[in-house]
Amino acid sequence: MYILIIVTIFNAIHYINVILPIPLQKEFTYKITAAEADFLQKGMRVAVEFGKSKVYTALVHEIHEIAPEGYEAKEIHQILDETPIVNELQLQHWAWIAKYYMCSLGDVFRAALPSAFLLESETEISLISDFKGENELSDNEFLIVEALQHQARLSIHQIMEIVGKKNVFPIIKELLNKEVISIKEQIYEQYKPKLVKYIQLTSTWNTPEKLPELLELVNRAKKQREAVLTYFQLQASKKPIKVTQLQEASNTSAAVIKSLVDKDIFEYYFIQKDRIEFNGKTSEIKTLSEHQQIAYNEITTSFETKSTVLLKGVTSSGKTEIYVKLIKELLESGKQVLYLLPEIALTTQLIERLQHYFGAYLSVFHSKYSMNERVEVWNNVLQNKQKAQLIIGARSSLFLPFSNLSFVIVDEEHEPSFKQYDPAPRYHARDAAIVLANLHKAKVLLGSATPSIESFYNAQQGKYGFVELNRRFGNVLLPEIELVDIKEKHRKKRMKGHFSDRLLIMIQEALDEKEQVILFQNRRGFAPVVECETCGVSPQCPQCDVSLTFHSYRKELRCHYCGYRQAMPHNCGACGSNKLNTKGFGTEQIEMELQELFPDHKIGRMDLDTTRGKYGYQKIIGQFQAQEIDILVGTQMLSKGLDFANVSLVGILNADNMLNFPDFRAHERSYQLMVQVSGRAGRDKKRGKVAIQTFNPYHQILQQVSTNSYDVMYKEQLEERWQYHYPPFYRLIKITFRHKDFNRVEEGANWFGKSLTSMFKDNVLGPTTPAVSKIRNYYIRHIIIKIPQKQHLAATKKNIIRVKNAFQSVKEFRPIRLNIDVDNY
Ligand code: ADP
Ligand code: ZN
Ligand code: ZN
C-alpha cells in the first residue's frame, strides 16, 4: 500500500495552464515533464503550439497535476526564460483589467509585453540593413541571415523550415539581441537632431553697461572687437545667435570666436539635445516658492489619509517642480516611481528637465522607442535597477514589471488620450494606474490645470484628497483673454480670410516686440472639404462614409479614416461642373493665409501631416524654441507640456466648432483645451494675451474660459450630466458592431439591442448609426448601455457577456465583429 502511493506520486503527470496572447477567455493546459515542472515558475514564458500548427509565446500561469477536460494536453515546445519576467502583482493587475474592461487575459498579455517578448509563428522578421559582425553568427543564424538577403521578410514559420527544426525562438532571440534582425511593423528611427551651436555673452559681460569696458578689453585685437560689436548688433533681434551666424556677419573665423570663449567673454550652448542620451550633468532641484511649499505640505498631509490626491494647479504654477520634490525623496530610499503622461506631452523639453534632476535614475518608455530600448527598460525594471527607478512614459508603461512601486504621478490627468480605444484592452491609464498603485500600496498624484469632471467629482466626494494652487510661478498673471465676435466682424467686413482685424493687430504687436505667436486650430470637423458650387456634392471616400479632405500641398484628396487618396479632380463627379470650391479650413490653409499677411515672418505648422515622419514633431518644437519660427499654427498637439518663454500671444481661430461637437463631453473638452492652449501664453515674467474668435461670444463655456471659472463650469456640467444620465453618475459601456454586409450588421445589432433592452430597459440606447457609418467598407452600429451607480457593475457585465455568448452562438451573427468598450470616452 505504502509503496503504491509513492509510485503514483512519482508517476504524476505535470501540467501548466498558460495565457496565450489571443482574445479567447479560456486558459489552455499543456503537458510538461517532471524536470520541467521543477524548473518552471509562474510568469515564465514557454513556446507552445496552438491551433493548426501555429506556435505562440505563452505565459505560465499555473503549475498543477490535473489533466484538462475535453482534450488531450499537448507538450510544450520549449521554455523561453530562466526566471520569471512577469510578477504576481502584474498578474493581479492584468486580471483586474481583463475583468473590468471585459476582455481576455490574453489581450492584456499581448498589450503588456514588448513585442520582442512575444514571438510567434506568424511574426515576420527582416534584416537590419547595416548590421555588423557577420562573422560572429552561428551556423543556424547564418542560414537565416542568408535567406533574408534574398527575401526581405520571413515569417518564423518559414524560418522553422529553413533551419529544419521547430525550436527556433532562441535563435531569433539571439539575432534580435545581436541587432541583426528586427520584427516587422516596427520600423523605428532613432532621433538624432543635429546639434546647433549657439553663442552668448557670459553672465559677467551680459549687460549693456559693460560694453565700454568690454570693448576696451578687446581693443587691440581687431577681429575680436569686430565679433563683439557684431554680436551686439545681432542681439537686437532678440533671437538666439548661432556661432556660424556671428562668424559670417562679423567676417571672422571660428578661431577668433573660440579665443573669445577662452577669455570667458562668450560661451557656447546648444538648444536641441538628443532625447535619450543623458550628458551626465545634473542640477539641484529648485527651492519651492511659498505657495508651492504650501501645496507640497498639503499633498503630503493628504497622503496620510488618502491614497489618491488631485492637484489642481493653474498652467505654469510649477506643478512639475512639486512632483520633482516628491519624487526625489523616494528615489533616494530605493523605491520605484512611475510618471505617466499622455503621449503628446512626452516632449524633449520635459524629459530633459527631468534628466537634469534625476539622470542616473530615469528611463523613458513609450511607443516611439525602439524594440531593443523597450526590452532593456523592461529588464531594468524587472531587476529593480537604479537606472529604471523612475519611469517616465505613456500609458503602456503601466505594464512594466514593478516590484517596489511607491508613487505614481498622472500628469494632465484630464487628457482623453489616456484611454485606449483600440485594440483591447480598452483601458483608461489613469484608472488602471490607481488600481496598480493600490496593489503596491503606493500613492497616486493626479495633476491638471483643468481636471476631468470625474476626478474633480471624486475629490469633492472625499474619495480623493484635493490640493489647489492658484498662482503662477513668479506671480506672473494668467493671460488676459479677449473674445472676438467674428459674426459682427463678418457683418462689418472686417475679416481678412479667417482673421479678424483685431487678431491681426494683436499679432502685429507681438511681432513688433519680437515675441512669438501660437495660433490654434482645432482639427476635429475642420478638414477642408471640396464642394461643387453648382450641385453642392462633395467627393466621398469610396470605402468610408465621409467626404474626402483637400490637401493643397500635393493637390490631392484624402480620406482621414482609411488613407485613400486621389488627385484633385477638375470637374464635379456628379454634374460635371468645373466650379469646385474648398470649404472649411485646415491648418494648411491658415498657414498660407499667414504667409501672405506676414510675408517677412517665418510661419510654422504643427499637425499630423507635418509631424508624421522623422521626428518632425521634435524638429518643429526645436525650431520654434530657437525662434526660427515666429508664428506657429497647430492643432491639439500644441496644448501639452510645452514651455516657450517668448510666446506672448495665443490665438484660437474658431472656438465654435469644438463647442458644437455632438458629444456629451464637448463642453468640458472645449473648456480644457482652450484653457490649456491659453496657458502657453506669457509663461515667463510678462503677462500673455489670448484672443478667441467666435460666432457666439456669449456661450457660457467661453465666458467661463475668459474668466477662468473652472468651478462654475464644473457645476453646470455636473448638473447636465445628472439630468441626462452621464458620468460620473452613470457608467457607459459601448458595444460596436461591424460587418461588410449592411443588412447583417443591422439585424445583428437589433437582436443584441432587444436582448439588452429586456434587461436594462431605458438604459439601453440604440442601436444607432454613428456619424461616420462606414469605414474601410465595414458598416458600423453602436449600442450604449448606461449603468446607474446603484446597479451592480460586475453583475451587469456578466449579463452583457451572457447576451454576447448567445449572440455569437447564432451562425449568421458570428462573423460580425463586435467589441465592448467600458467607460467609453
Ligand atoms: P506647470 O507644470 O504647473 O505648468 P512648471 O513646473 O512647468 O509649471 O513651471 C513653470 C515655469 O516656472 C517653468 O519654467 C519652471 O522652471 C519655473 N518654476 C517653477 N517652479 C519654480 C521654482 N520653485 N523655482 C524656479 N523656477 C520655477
Ligand atoms: Zn476612407
Ligand atoms: Zn456638381
Tab-separated table of C-alpha atoms in Angstrom, residues 96-419:
chain	number	residue	atom	x	y	z
A	96	TRP	CA	-8.416	43.343	-12.921
A	97	ILE	CA	-8.027	44.954	-16.339
A	98	ALA	CA	-9.430	41.908	-18.124
A	99	LYS	CA	-12.413	41.736	-15.837
A	100	TYR	CA	-13.171	45.440	-15.617
A	101	TYR	CA	-12.662	46.233	-19.300
A	102	MET	CA	-14.316	42.976	-20.423
A	103	CYS	CA	-11.502	41.482	-22.466
A	104	SER	CA	-9.373	38.358	-22.194
A	105	LEU	CA	-6.249	37.968	-20.125
A	106	GLY	CA	-4.551	37.192	-23.424
A	107	ASP	CA	-5.474	40.640	-24.747
A	108	VAL	CA	-3.777	42.197	-21.738
A	109	PHE	CA	-0.770	39.905	-22.053
A	110	ARG	CA	-0.298	40.952	-25.664
A	111	ALA	CA	-0.581	44.647	-24.838
A	112	ALA	CA	1.674	44.431	-21.809
A	113	LEU	CA	4.821	42.860	-23.217
A	114	PRO	CA	7.216	44.468	-25.687
A	115	SER	CA	6.687	42.675	-28.970
A	116	ALA	CA	10.189	41.210	-28.911
A	117	PHE	CA	8.982	39.071	-25.996
A	118	LEU	CA	6.041	37.746	-27.979
A	119	LEU	CA	7.463	35.838	-30.911
A	120	GLU	CA	5.006	33.598	-32.682
A	121	SER	CA	4.993	31.634	-35.893
A	122	GLU	CA	3.231	34.443	-37.764
A	123	THR	CA	5.739	37.064	-36.657
A	124	GLU	CA	7.639	38.443	-39.582
A	125	ILE	CA	11.226	39.430	-39.325
A	126	SER	CA	13.591	41.325	-41.560
A	127	LEU	CA	17.266	42.154	-41.716
A	128	ILE	CA	18.585	45.361	-40.181
A	129	SER	CA	20.272	46.935	-43.173
A	130	ASP	CA	23.539	47.984	-41.601
A	131	PHE	CA	24.135	45.207	-39.096
A	132	LYS	CA	27.713	44.383	-38.301
A	133	GLY	CA	29.545	41.261	-37.249
A	134	GLU	CA	28.597	38.679	-39.816
A	135	ASN	CA	31.488	36.560	-38.570
A	136	GLU	CA	30.029	36.109	-35.147
A	137	LEU	CA	26.991	34.221	-36.364
A	138	SER	CA	26.355	30.572	-35.576
A	139	ASP	CA	25.560	28.192	-38.439
A	140	ASN	CA	21.817	28.448	-37.949
A	141	GLU	CA	21.951	32.199	-37.557
A	142	PHE	CA	23.953	32.423	-40.738
A	143	LEU	CA	21.375	30.359	-42.642
A	144	ILE	CA	18.656	32.778	-41.606
A	145	VAL	CA	20.664	35.871	-42.484
A	146	GLU	CA	21.487	34.397	-45.860
A	147	ALA	CA	17.827	33.698	-46.567
A	148	LEU	CA	16.930	37.228	-45.546
A	149	GLN	CA	19.394	38.604	-48.046
A	150	HIS	CA	17.281	37.032	-50.786
A	151	GLN	CA	13.876	37.742	-49.332
A	152	ALA	CA	13.049	40.923	-47.452
A	153	ARG	CA	10.812	39.234	-44.914
A	154	LEU	CA	10.448	35.808	-43.424
A	155	SER	CA	7.844	34.504	-41.062
A	156	ILE	CA	9.064	32.440	-38.175
A	157	HIS	CA	7.203	29.583	-39.747
A	158	GLN	CA	9.427	29.838	-42.796
A	159	ILE	CA	12.469	30.026	-40.587
A	160	MET	CA	11.462	26.766	-38.971
A	161	GLU	CA	11.627	25.214	-42.417
A	162	ILE	CA	14.945	26.822	-43.240
A	163	VAL	CA	16.766	25.541	-40.180
A	164	GLY	CA	14.817	22.321	-40.171
A	165	LYS	CA	13.541	22.453	-36.605
A	166	LYS	CA	10.712	23.828	-34.563
A	167	ASN	CA	12.662	25.282	-31.686
A	168	VAL	CA	13.758	28.474	-33.342
A	169	PHE	CA	12.694	31.099	-30.806
A	170	PRO	CA	16.073	31.098	-29.024
A	171	ILE	CA	17.882	31.602	-32.349
A	172	ILE	CA	15.600	34.522	-33.193
A	173	LYS	CA	16.065	35.930	-29.741
A	174	GLU	CA	19.828	35.781	-30.168
A	175	LEU	CA	19.626	37.513	-33.556
A	176	LEU	CA	17.451	40.231	-32.028
A	177	ASN	CA	19.979	40.691	-29.233
A	178	LYS	CA	22.785	40.970	-31.733
A	179	GLU	CA	20.714	43.582	-33.585
A	180	VAL	CA	20.928	41.665	-36.817
A	181	ILE	CA	17.194	41.366	-37.409
A	182	SER	CA	14.120	43.293	-36.424
A	183	ILE	CA	10.474	42.430	-36.112
A	184	LYS	CA	8.240	43.796	-38.853
A	185	GLU	CA	5.678	46.549	-38.046
A	186	GLN	CA	8.325	48.432	-36.161
A	187	ILE	CA	10.494	50.457	-38.377
A	188	TYR	CA	11.787	52.706	-35.679
A	189	GLU	CA	14.015	55.579	-36.274
A	190	GLN	CA	16.234	56.937	-33.635
A	191	TYR	CA	16.009	60.661	-33.319
A	192	LYS	CA	19.385	62.316	-33.661
A	193	PRO	CA	18.883	66.021	-34.152
A	194	LYS	CA	21.919	67.828	-35.337
A	195	LEU	CA	23.426	69.906	-32.620
A	196	VAL	CA	23.346	73.557	-33.474
A	197	LYS	CA	25.894	75.610	-31.615
A	198	TYR	CA	24.786	78.964	-30.284
A	199	ILE	CA	26.735	81.676	-28.594
A	200	GLN	CA	26.017	84.156	-25.831
A	201	LEU	CA	27.882	86.547	-23.559
A	202	THR	CA	28.843	85.061	-20.226
A	203	SER	CA	26.957	86.438	-17.253
A	204	THR	CA	29.895	88.670	-16.352
A	205	TRP	CA	29.559	90.660	-19.557
A	206	ASN	CA	25.922	90.329	-20.330
A	207	THR	CA	24.760	93.904	-19.680
A	208	PRO	CA	24.870	96.958	-21.967
A	209	GLU	CA	26.679	98.967	-19.263
A	210	LYS	CA	29.616	96.628	-19.554
A	211	LEU	CA	30.054	97.307	-23.247
A	212	PRO	CA	32.685	100.086	-22.977
A	213	GLU	CA	34.776	98.015	-20.597
A	214	LEU	CA	34.457	95.015	-22.888
A	215	LEU	CA	35.498	96.955	-25.955
A	216	GLU	CA	38.469	98.269	-24.026
A	217	LEU	CA	39.443	94.704	-23.271
A	218	VAL	CA	39.476	93.613	-26.920
A	219	ASN	CA	40.648	96.954	-28.246
A	220	ARG	CA	43.894	95.700	-29.621
A	221	ALA	CA	42.543	92.542	-31.208
A	222	LYS	CA	40.742	93.955	-34.232
A	223	LYS	CA	38.953	90.780	-35.222
A	224	GLN	CA	37.744	90.089	-31.700
A	225	ARG	CA	36.465	93.635	-31.398
A	226	GLU	CA	34.602	93.170	-34.664
A	227	ALA	CA	32.983	89.999	-33.373
A	228	VAL	CA	31.854	91.635	-30.149
A	229	LEU	CA	30.370	94.624	-31.951
A	230	THR	CA	28.565	92.415	-34.421
A	231	TYR	CA	27.218	90.364	-31.549
A	232	PHE	CA	25.535	93.429	-30.090
A	233	GLN	CA	24.021	94.219	-33.452
A	234	LEU	CA	22.621	90.727	-33.849
A	235	GLN	CA	21.352	90.721	-30.305
A	236	ALA	CA	18.886	93.475	-31.159
A	237	SER	CA	16.751	90.857	-32.905
A	238	LYS	CA	16.338	89.150	-29.507
A	239	LYS	CA	16.861	85.789	-31.162
A	240	PRO	CA	19.442	83.216	-30.186
A	241	ILE	CA	22.623	83.701	-32.198
A	242	LYS	CA	24.274	80.812	-33.971
A	243	VAL	CA	28.053	80.635	-33.967
A	244	THR	CA	28.124	80.403	-37.758
A	245	GLN	CA	25.851	83.411	-37.994
A	246	LEU	CA	28.184	85.527	-35.874
A	247	GLN	CA	31.158	84.329	-37.848
A	248	GLU	CA	29.592	85.306	-41.150
A	249	ALA	CA	28.200	88.633	-40.046
A	250	SER	CA	31.453	89.729	-38.466
A	251	ASN	CA	33.565	88.187	-41.163
A	252	THR	CA	35.748	86.402	-38.638
A	253	SER	CA	36.866	82.814	-38.178
A	254	ALA	CA	35.912	80.094	-35.729
A	255	ALA	CA	39.309	80.576	-34.089
A	256	VAL	CA	38.557	84.219	-33.282
A	257	ILE	CA	35.321	83.246	-31.606
A	258	LYS	CA	36.967	80.449	-29.757
A	259	SER	CA	39.570	82.818	-28.341
A	260	LEU	CA	36.724	84.967	-27.009
A	261	VAL	CA	35.219	81.897	-25.414
A	262	ASP	CA	38.596	81.082	-23.896
A	263	LYS	CA	38.670	84.568	-22.423
A	264	ASP	CA	35.317	83.882	-20.776
A	265	ILE	CA	33.660	86.653	-22.737
A	266	PHE	CA	31.427	84.323	-24.753
A	267	GLU	CA	30.116	80.874	-24.058
A	268	TYR	CA	28.681	78.216	-26.335
A	269	TYR	CA	25.364	76.488	-25.775
A	270	PHE	CA	23.057	74.092	-27.600
A	271	ILE	CA	19.325	74.244	-27.962
A	272	GLN	CA	18.449	70.761	-29.103
A	273	LYS	CA	19.781	67.713	-27.420
A	274	ASP	CA	19.366	64.065	-28.031
A	275	ARG	CA	16.393	62.822	-26.103
A	276	ILE	CA	17.790	59.520	-24.986
A	277	GLU	CA	21.369	60.225	-24.202
A	278	PHE	CA	21.976	61.827	-20.926
A	279	ASN	CA	25.010	64.044	-20.686
A	280	GLY	CA	25.597	63.293	-17.047
A	281	LYS	CA	25.130	66.837	-15.840
A	282	THR	CA	22.647	67.110	-13.037
A	283	SER	CA	21.300	70.077	-11.213
A	284	GLU	CA	19.896	70.514	-7.755
A	285	ILE	CA	16.152	70.569	-7.532
A	286	LYS	CA	14.609	74.012	-7.273
A	287	THR	CA	13.609	75.514	-3.963
A	288	LEU	CA	9.829	75.704	-3.900
A	289	SER	CA	8.144	79.063	-3.666
A	290	GLU	CA	5.998	79.779	-0.646
A	291	HIS	CA	2.824	78.754	-2.449
A	292	GLN	CA	4.376	75.643	-3.924
A	293	GLN	CA	5.627	74.696	-0.480
A	294	ILE	CA	2.141	75.066	0.982
A	295	ALA	CA	0.733	72.851	-1.770
A	296	TYR	CA	3.529	70.344	-1.202
A	297	ASN	CA	2.754	70.187	2.514
A	298	GLU	CA	-0.940	69.740	1.832
A	299	ILE	CA	-0.210	66.893	-0.545
A	300	THR	CA	1.953	65.012	1.930
A	301	THR	CA	-0.579	65.541	4.706
A	302	SER	CA	-3.357	64.386	2.429
A	303	PHE	CA	-1.444	61.190	1.638
A	304	GLU	CA	-1.604	60.261	5.318
A	305	THR	CA	-5.297	59.520	4.919
A	306	LYS	CA	-5.911	59.191	1.164
A	307	SER	CA	-4.144	57.028	-1.370
A	308	THR	CA	-5.026	59.316	-4.291
A	309	VAL	CA	-4.726	63.096	-4.339
A	310	LEU	CA	-5.810	65.511	-7.048
A	311	LEU	CA	-3.583	68.566	-7.551
A	312	LYS	CA	-5.378	71.311	-9.425
A	313	GLY	CA	-2.800	73.914	-10.311
A	314	VAL	CA	-3.161	76.588	-12.974
A	315	THR	CA	-0.885	76.376	-16.014
A	316	SER	CA	2.677	77.319	-15.176
A	317	SER	CA	2.078	77.186	-11.433
A	318	GLY	CA	5.065	74.908	-11.095
A	319	LYS	CA	3.340	71.548	-10.652
A	320	THR	CA	6.279	69.793	-12.223
A	321	GLU	CA	8.662	71.170	-9.615
A	322	ILE	CA	6.375	69.882	-6.889
A	323	TYR	CA	6.384	66.411	-8.477
A	324	VAL	CA	10.154	66.614	-8.615
A	325	LYS	CA	10.433	67.283	-4.933
A	326	LEU	CA	8.063	64.425	-4.088
A	327	ILE	CA	9.980	62.047	-6.338
A	328	LYS	CA	13.407	62.916	-5.035
A	329	GLU	CA	12.978	61.568	-1.540
A	330	LEU	CA	11.545	58.282	-2.741
A	331	LEU	CA	14.334	57.605	-5.212
A	332	GLU	CA	16.932	58.065	-2.551
A	333	SER	CA	15.233	55.433	-0.434
A	334	GLY	CA	15.357	52.934	-3.297
A	335	LYS	CA	11.683	52.994	-4.283
A	336	GLN	CA	10.250	52.881	-7.812
A	337	VAL	CA	8.265	55.803	-9.221
A	338	LEU	CA	6.097	55.987	-12.326
A	339	TYR	CA	5.444	59.320	-14.042
A	340	LEU	CA	2.615	58.900	-16.556
A	341	LEU	CA	1.956	61.376	-19.315
A	342	PRO	CA	-0.200	61.437	-22.417
A	343	GLU	CA	1.899	60.553	-25.465
A	344	ILE	CA	1.788	64.054	-26.911
A	345	ALA	CA	3.041	65.615	-23.705
A	346	LEU	CA	6.167	63.460	-23.661
A	347	THR	CA	8.319	66.132	-25.126
A	348	THR	CA	12.043	66.591	-25.247
A	349	GLN	CA	11.553	69.645	-23.084
A	350	LEU	CA	10.072	67.800	-20.173
A	351	ILE	CA	12.309	64.749	-20.440
A	352	GLU	CA	15.383	66.918	-20.468
A	353	ARG	CA	14.195	68.807	-17.460
A	354	LEU	CA	13.731	65.602	-15.507
A	355	GLN	CA	17.029	64.193	-16.725
A	356	HIS	CA	18.751	67.149	-15.190
A	357	TYR	CA	17.355	66.283	-11.816
A	358	PHE	CA	17.306	62.518	-11.989
A	359	GLY	CA	19.610	61.444	-14.805
A	360	ALA	CA	21.005	58.397	-13.066
A	361	TYR	CA	17.582	57.135	-12.020
A	362	LEU	CA	15.481	57.803	-15.080
A	363	SER	CA	14.320	55.730	-18.038
A	364	VAL	CA	11.811	56.745	-20.684
A	365	PHE	CA	9.326	54.237	-22.041
A	366	HIS	CA	6.955	54.836	-24.914
A	367	SER	CA	5.899	53.554	-28.261
A	368	LYS	CA	8.268	55.729	-30.271
A	369	TYR	CA	11.208	53.960	-28.721
A	370	SER	CA	12.837	51.046	-30.463
A	371	MET	CA	12.120	47.476	-29.559
A	372	ASN	CA	15.512	46.934	-28.027
A	373	GLU	CA	15.229	50.001	-25.883
A	374	ARG	CA	11.886	48.859	-24.594
A	375	VAL	CA	13.175	45.389	-23.783
A	376	GLU	CA	16.055	46.993	-21.956
A	377	VAL	CA	13.780	49.173	-19.845
A	378	TRP	CA	11.610	46.139	-19.069
A	379	ASN	CA	14.613	44.157	-17.870
A	380	ASN	CA	15.950	47.044	-15.830
A	381	VAL	CA	12.636	47.477	-14.053
A	382	LEU	CA	12.409	43.721	-13.501
A	383	GLN	CA	15.802	43.752	-11.817
A	384	ASN	CA	14.909	46.899	-9.935
A	385	LYS	CA	17.964	48.670	-11.262
A	386	GLN	CA	18.695	52.221	-10.250
A	387	LYS	CA	18.615	53.340	-13.886
A	388	ALA	CA	14.939	52.395	-14.055
A	389	GLN	CA	13.762	53.555	-10.667
A	390	LEU	CA	11.959	56.488	-12.217
A	391	ILE	CA	9.992	55.627	-15.322
A	392	ILE	CA	8.530	58.399	-17.368
A	393	GLY	CA	6.200	57.104	-20.004
A	394	ALA	CA	2.918	56.966	-21.826
A	395	ARG	CA	0.063	54.680	-20.826
A	396	SER	CA	1.728	51.373	-21.706
A	397	SER	CA	4.408	51.915	-19.062
A	398	LEU	CA	1.761	50.778	-16.582
A	399	PHE	CA	2.586	47.256	-17.635
A	400	LEU	CA	6.253	47.278	-16.629
A	401	PRO	CA	7.274	44.665	-14.039
A	402	PHE	CA	7.389	46.926	-10.989
A	403	SER	CA	8.015	45.184	-7.707
A	404	ASN	CA	8.605	48.141	-5.447
A	405	LEU	CA	6.357	50.892	-6.740
A	406	SER	CA	5.727	53.613	-4.217
A	407	PHE	CA	4.403	56.579	-6.166
A	408	VAL	CA	2.540	57.209	-9.408
A	409	ILE	CA	2.056	60.624	-10.957
A	410	VAL	CA	-0.608	61.008	-13.611
A	411	ASP	CA	0.111	64.373	-15.158
A	412	GLU	CA	-2.515	66.070	-17.362
A	413	GLU	CA	-4.928	63.549	-15.868
A	414	HIS	CA	-7.852	65.034	-17.832
A	415	GLU	CA	-6.330	64.034	-21.178
A	416	PRO	CA	-8.640	61.798	-23.234
A	417	SER	CA	-5.678	60.048	-24.826
A	418	PHE	CA	-5.105	58.131	-21.591
A	419	LYS	CA	-7.926	55.931	-22.775
